[in-house]
Short mmCIF file of C-alpha atoms and ligand atoms in Angstrom, two decimals:
data_model
loop_
_atom_site.label_atom_id
_atom_site.label_comp_id
_atom_site.label_asym_id
_atom_site.label_seq_id
_atom_site.Cartn_x
_atom_site.Cartn_y
_atom_site.Cartn_z
CA MET Q 640 51.89 284.87 103.29
CA ARG Q 641 50.49 285.67 106.69
CA TYR Q 642 49.43 282.10 107.49
CA ALA Q 643 51.94 279.28 107.30
CA THR Q 644 51.71 275.60 108.19
CA THR Q 645 54.82 273.83 109.42
CA ARG Q 646 55.94 270.91 111.55
CA ALA Q 647 57.55 272.06 114.80
CA VAL Q 648 59.16 270.85 118.01
CA VAL Q 649 58.08 272.87 121.06
CA LEU Q 650 61.43 273.86 122.60
CA SER Q 651 60.15 275.84 125.57
CA SER Q 652 57.07 277.51 126.96
CA ARG Q 653 56.66 280.38 129.41
CA PRO Q 654 53.61 282.19 130.81
CA LEU Q 655 52.40 285.39 129.19
CA ALA Q 656 49.60 287.64 130.45
CA GLU Q 657 46.64 285.89 132.06
CA ALA Q 658 46.02 282.79 130.03
CA ASP Q 659 48.57 282.89 127.24
CA ARG Q 660 52.02 281.46 126.69
CA TRP Q 661 55.12 282.36 124.72
CA LEU Q 662 56.41 279.31 122.91
CA THR Q 663 59.79 278.87 121.32
CA LEU Q 664 59.29 276.53 118.38
CA PHE Q 665 61.85 274.83 116.20
CA THR Q 666 60.07 274.66 112.85
CA ARG Q 667 61.12 272.63 109.86
CA ASP Q 668 60.36 275.40 107.38
CA GLN Q 669 61.30 278.61 109.21
CA GLY Q 670 63.87 277.64 111.84
CA ARG Q 671 63.39 278.92 115.35
CA ILE Q 672 60.28 280.99 115.97
CA ASP Q 673 58.88 282.62 119.08
CA ALA Q 674 55.09 282.52 118.96
CA VAL Q 675 52.18 283.34 121.24
CA VAL Q 676 49.47 280.80 121.96
CA LYS Q 677 46.30 282.31 123.37
CA GLY Q 678 44.12 280.88 126.09
CA VAL Q 679 46.34 277.87 126.60
CA ARG Q 680 46.46 278.26 130.39
CA ARG Q 681 42.67 278.23 130.87
CA THR Q 682 41.39 275.03 132.41
CA THR Q 683 38.86 274.78 129.60
CA SER Q 684 41.56 275.33 126.99
CA ARG Q 685 40.94 273.75 123.61
CA TRP Q 686 44.70 273.17 123.28
CA GLY Q 687 44.92 270.38 125.84
CA GLY Q 688 48.54 269.33 126.38
CA ARG Q 689 49.45 269.52 122.72
CA LEU Q 690 51.84 272.45 122.99
CA GLU Q 691 53.89 271.15 125.93
CA PRO Q 692 57.70 271.27 125.56
CA PHE Q 693 59.30 268.43 123.53
CA ASN Q 694 56.06 267.65 121.65
CA VAL Q 695 56.12 267.59 117.86
CA CYS Q 696 53.10 269.28 116.26
CA ASP Q 697 51.89 270.46 112.89
CA VAL Q 698 51.09 274.08 113.60
CA VAL Q 699 49.43 276.91 111.71
CA LEU Q 700 51.20 280.19 112.41
CA TYR Q 701 49.76 283.64 111.81
CA ARG Q 702 52.29 286.41 111.33
CA GLY Q 703 50.88 289.66 112.67
CA ARG Q 704 52.58 293.05 112.66
CA SER Q 705 54.46 292.57 115.91
CA ARG Q 706 54.30 288.88 116.68
CA VAL Q 707 53.53 285.38 115.48
CA THR Q 708 50.50 283.54 116.86
CA VAL Q 709 49.78 279.81 116.83
CA THR Q 710 46.25 279.41 115.48
CA SER Q 711 46.03 275.62 115.45
CA ALA Q 712 48.11 272.59 116.39
CA GLN Q 713 47.91 268.88 115.63
CA LEU Q 714 49.94 266.50 117.72
CA VAL Q 715 52.42 264.39 115.74
CA ASP Q 716 54.75 262.94 118.41
CA VAL Q 717 54.53 262.95 122.17
CA PHE Q 718 57.42 261.49 124.15
CA HIS Q 719 56.05 260.08 127.37
CA HIS Q 720 59.15 258.49 128.82
CA LEU Q 721 61.31 261.58 128.79
CA ARG Q 722 58.96 263.40 131.12
CA GLU Q 723 59.16 260.66 133.74
CA ASP Q 724 62.88 260.02 133.83
CA ARG Q 725 65.31 262.63 135.15
CA ASP Q 726 68.18 261.66 132.86
CA ALA Q 727 65.91 261.60 129.81
CA LEU Q 728 64.51 265.00 130.79
CA THR Q 729 68.04 266.43 131.12
CA ALA Q 730 69.01 264.95 127.75
CA ALA Q 731 65.91 266.38 126.04
CA ALA Q 732 66.48 269.77 127.68
CA VAL Q 733 70.10 269.86 126.44
CA ALA Q 734 69.01 269.11 122.86
CA CYS Q 735 66.09 271.58 122.83
CA GLU Q 736 67.99 274.39 124.54
CA ALA Q 737 70.94 273.91 122.18
CA ALA Q 738 68.63 274.02 119.14
CA ALA Q 739 67.07 277.25 120.39
CA LEU Q 740 70.48 278.89 120.73
CA LEU Q 741 72.23 277.50 117.66
CA PHE Q 742 69.70 278.34 114.96
CA ALA Q 743 68.32 281.71 113.92
CA GLU Q 744 64.80 282.57 112.90
CA GLY Q 745 63.63 282.56 109.32
CA GLU Q 746 65.76 279.94 107.55
CA PRO Q 747 64.43 276.48 106.68
CA GLU Q 748 66.28 273.97 108.85
CA VAL Q 749 65.08 270.63 107.51
CA ARG Q 750 68.19 268.62 108.46
CA ALA Q 751 68.51 270.13 111.94
CA PHE Q 752 64.78 269.63 112.51
CA THR Q 753 64.99 265.96 111.49
CA LEU Q 754 68.04 265.51 113.71
CA LEU Q 755 66.37 267.08 116.74
CA ARG Q 756 63.30 264.91 116.31
CA SER Q 757 65.48 261.79 115.96
CA ALA Q 758 67.41 262.77 119.08
CA LEU Q 759 64.19 263.17 121.11
CA ARG Q 760 62.99 259.80 119.82
CA ALA Q 761 66.25 258.10 120.80
CA ILE Q 762 66.20 259.75 124.23
CA ASP Q 763 62.59 258.67 124.73
CA ALA Q 764 63.48 255.09 123.79
CA GLY Q 765 65.80 255.01 126.82
CA PHE Q 766 69.55 255.00 127.46
CA ALA Q 767 71.90 254.23 130.33
CA GLY Q 768 72.52 257.27 132.54
CA PRO Q 769 73.63 259.46 134.13
CA ALA Q 770 72.79 261.87 131.32
CA LEU Q 771 76.06 263.78 131.56
CA ARG Q 772 78.03 260.60 130.91
CA ALA Q 773 75.75 259.28 128.17
CA PRO Q 774 77.16 259.12 124.63
CA LEU Q 775 73.66 259.92 123.31
CA VAL Q 776 73.66 263.34 125.03
CA LEU Q 777 77.15 264.16 123.74
CA GLY Q 778 76.17 262.94 120.27
CA SER Q 779 72.94 264.97 120.16
CA LEU Q 780 74.78 268.18 121.05
CA MET Q 781 77.65 267.40 118.65
CA LYS Q 782 75.36 266.71 115.70
CA LEU Q 783 73.30 269.86 116.31
CA MET Q 784 76.54 271.88 116.46
CA TYR Q 785 77.62 270.24 113.19
CA GLU Q 786 74.37 271.36 111.53
CA ALA Q 787 74.95 274.89 112.84
CA GLY Q 788 78.50 274.91 111.41
CA TYR Q 789 80.33 274.60 114.73
CA LEU Q 790 81.91 271.17 114.44
CA PRO Q 791 85.15 271.08 116.50
CA VAL Q 792 88.41 270.26 114.72
CA LEU Q 793 89.24 266.72 115.84
CA ASP Q 794 91.51 265.31 113.11
CA ARG Q 795 94.47 267.73 113.33
CA CYS Q 796 95.69 270.61 115.48
CA ALA Q 797 93.09 273.39 115.30
CA SER Q 798 95.87 275.96 115.71
CA CYS Q 799 98.82 274.93 113.49
CA GLY Q 800 97.05 272.29 111.38
CA GLY Q 801 99.74 269.74 112.24
CA GLY Q 802 99.16 266.07 112.92
CA GLY Q 803 101.01 265.94 116.26
CA ARG Q 804 99.41 264.26 119.25
CA ALA Q 805 96.43 266.28 120.59
CA LEU Q 806 97.00 267.25 124.22
CA ALA Q 807 94.39 269.93 124.86
CA PHE Q 808 91.03 271.30 123.73
CA SER Q 809 90.70 275.00 122.94
CA ALA Q 810 87.28 276.58 122.42
CA ALA Q 811 88.83 279.81 121.10
CA ARG Q 812 90.79 277.91 118.44
CA GLY Q 813 87.94 275.55 117.62
CA GLY Q 814 89.07 272.11 118.75
CA LEU Q 815 92.01 269.90 119.65
CA VAL Q 816 95.47 271.46 119.84
CA CYS Q 817 98.90 269.85 119.83
CA GLY Q 818 101.70 270.11 122.41
CA GLU Q 819 103.31 273.02 120.53
CA CYS Q 820 100.07 275.05 120.61
CA LEU Q 821 98.69 274.39 124.12
CA GLY Q 822 98.01 278.06 124.98
CA ASP Q 823 94.62 278.43 126.63
CA GLY Q 824 93.62 274.81 125.96
CA VAL Q 825 92.37 272.52 128.71
CA PRO Q 826 94.10 269.14 128.98
CA VAL Q 827 92.23 266.35 127.21
CA THR Q 828 92.59 262.58 127.62
CA PRO Q 829 92.81 260.15 124.67
CA GLU Q 830 89.55 258.58 125.90
CA ALA Q 831 87.72 261.93 125.70
CA ILE Q 832 89.10 262.50 122.20
CA ALA Q 833 87.72 259.09 121.19
CA ALA Q 834 84.33 260.02 122.72
CA LEU Q 835 84.26 263.30 120.76
CA ARG Q 836 85.09 261.48 117.51
CA ASP Q 837 82.46 258.79 118.19
CA ALA Q 838 79.89 261.55 118.76
CA VAL Q 839 80.55 262.81 115.23
CA THR Q 840 80.82 259.53 113.35
CA ARG Q 841 78.44 257.11 115.05
CA PRO Q 842 74.67 257.33 114.49
CA LEU Q 843 72.36 258.22 117.38
CA SER Q 844 71.02 254.66 117.47
CA GLU Q 845 74.52 253.33 118.25
CA LEU Q 846 75.30 256.10 120.72
CA ARG Q 847 72.06 255.30 122.57
CA ALA Q 848 73.29 251.75 123.18
CA ALA Q 849 76.86 252.76 124.13
CA PRO Q 850 77.75 252.68 127.85
CA PRO Q 851 78.13 255.89 129.90
CA SER Q 852 81.67 256.84 130.96
CA GLU Q 853 83.79 259.51 132.63
CA ALA Q 854 85.44 260.14 129.26
CA VAL Q 855 82.07 261.14 127.81
CA GLU Q 856 81.56 263.64 130.65
CA GLU Q 857 85.00 265.11 130.00
CA ALA Q 858 84.18 265.33 126.27
CA LEU Q 859 80.83 266.98 127.01
CA ARG Q 860 82.61 269.59 129.16
CA ASP Q 861 84.97 270.39 126.27
CA LEU Q 862 82.17 270.53 123.70
CA HIS Q 863 80.12 272.76 126.00
CA LEU Q 864 83.06 275.21 126.17
CA LEU Q 865 82.95 275.43 122.38
CA PHE Q 866 79.15 275.81 122.43
CA ALA Q 867 79.40 278.67 124.95
CA TYR Q 868 82.19 280.28 122.92
CA HIS Q 869 80.04 280.39 119.77
CA THR Q 870 76.64 281.19 121.27
CA GLY Q 871 77.78 283.36 124.19
CA THR Q 872 75.51 281.30 126.44
CA ARG Q 873 75.92 278.27 128.65
CA LEU Q 874 73.24 275.59 128.66
CA ARG Q 875 70.98 275.89 131.71
CA ALA Q 876 70.27 272.17 131.46
CA LEU Q 877 73.92 271.57 132.42
CA ARG Q 878 74.24 274.15 135.17
CA PHE Q 879 73.98 271.71 138.07
CA ALA Q 880 76.71 269.63 136.56
CA ARG Q 881 79.15 272.59 136.58
CA LEU Q 882 79.89 271.85 132.97
ZN1 ZN E 734 99.54 272.80 116.86
#
């Protein structure tokens, strides 16, 4: 079928030719898709602001020989707050950039799509910053990585499988490692381990209300190492934080 209708989050948008844009969409039915939208940069554009990053739209996509084109879009959700608040913007950028890198094109990603939309909603509803210390940001990244199959090992040693006390985090070995298996691991505090576990087990609504902490920042640094190990890319949204 050359035309397809799907619900999508606009992950990013960049200029193309005179009046067009390349969009990266996270669609519920076909995963991540890069698509062209024509005429969107004209001042008289019929698109309005519908296809801005972080918006949720029902889009009609046309699959041509060499590229996909957006032929219509209906706005479903627009998150006003996260455009006005720096921490919310950082949090939304982390979630959208991670989704773009974690999921391939072509596969239905209903659970990951629902999760991303819930994360944007929670971020828009407000949380205590700074973003890099916010349990909601750590939780959004953790849950997206879970959906992509990259959950870190947090309940035993990722190297020997033993139940000894976790002393380090190793991206190459996939999670926490014990004192016998330190190797290339970076030291990890018990508080950061607790933050990582909370990010897996607690729902986004609870993480949104949880207070920011240094332990969360440490946990985010560890999780980002694992993210970069699997995707081969570091998140630009975190580059100023040296994470
Ligand atoms: Zn071990």
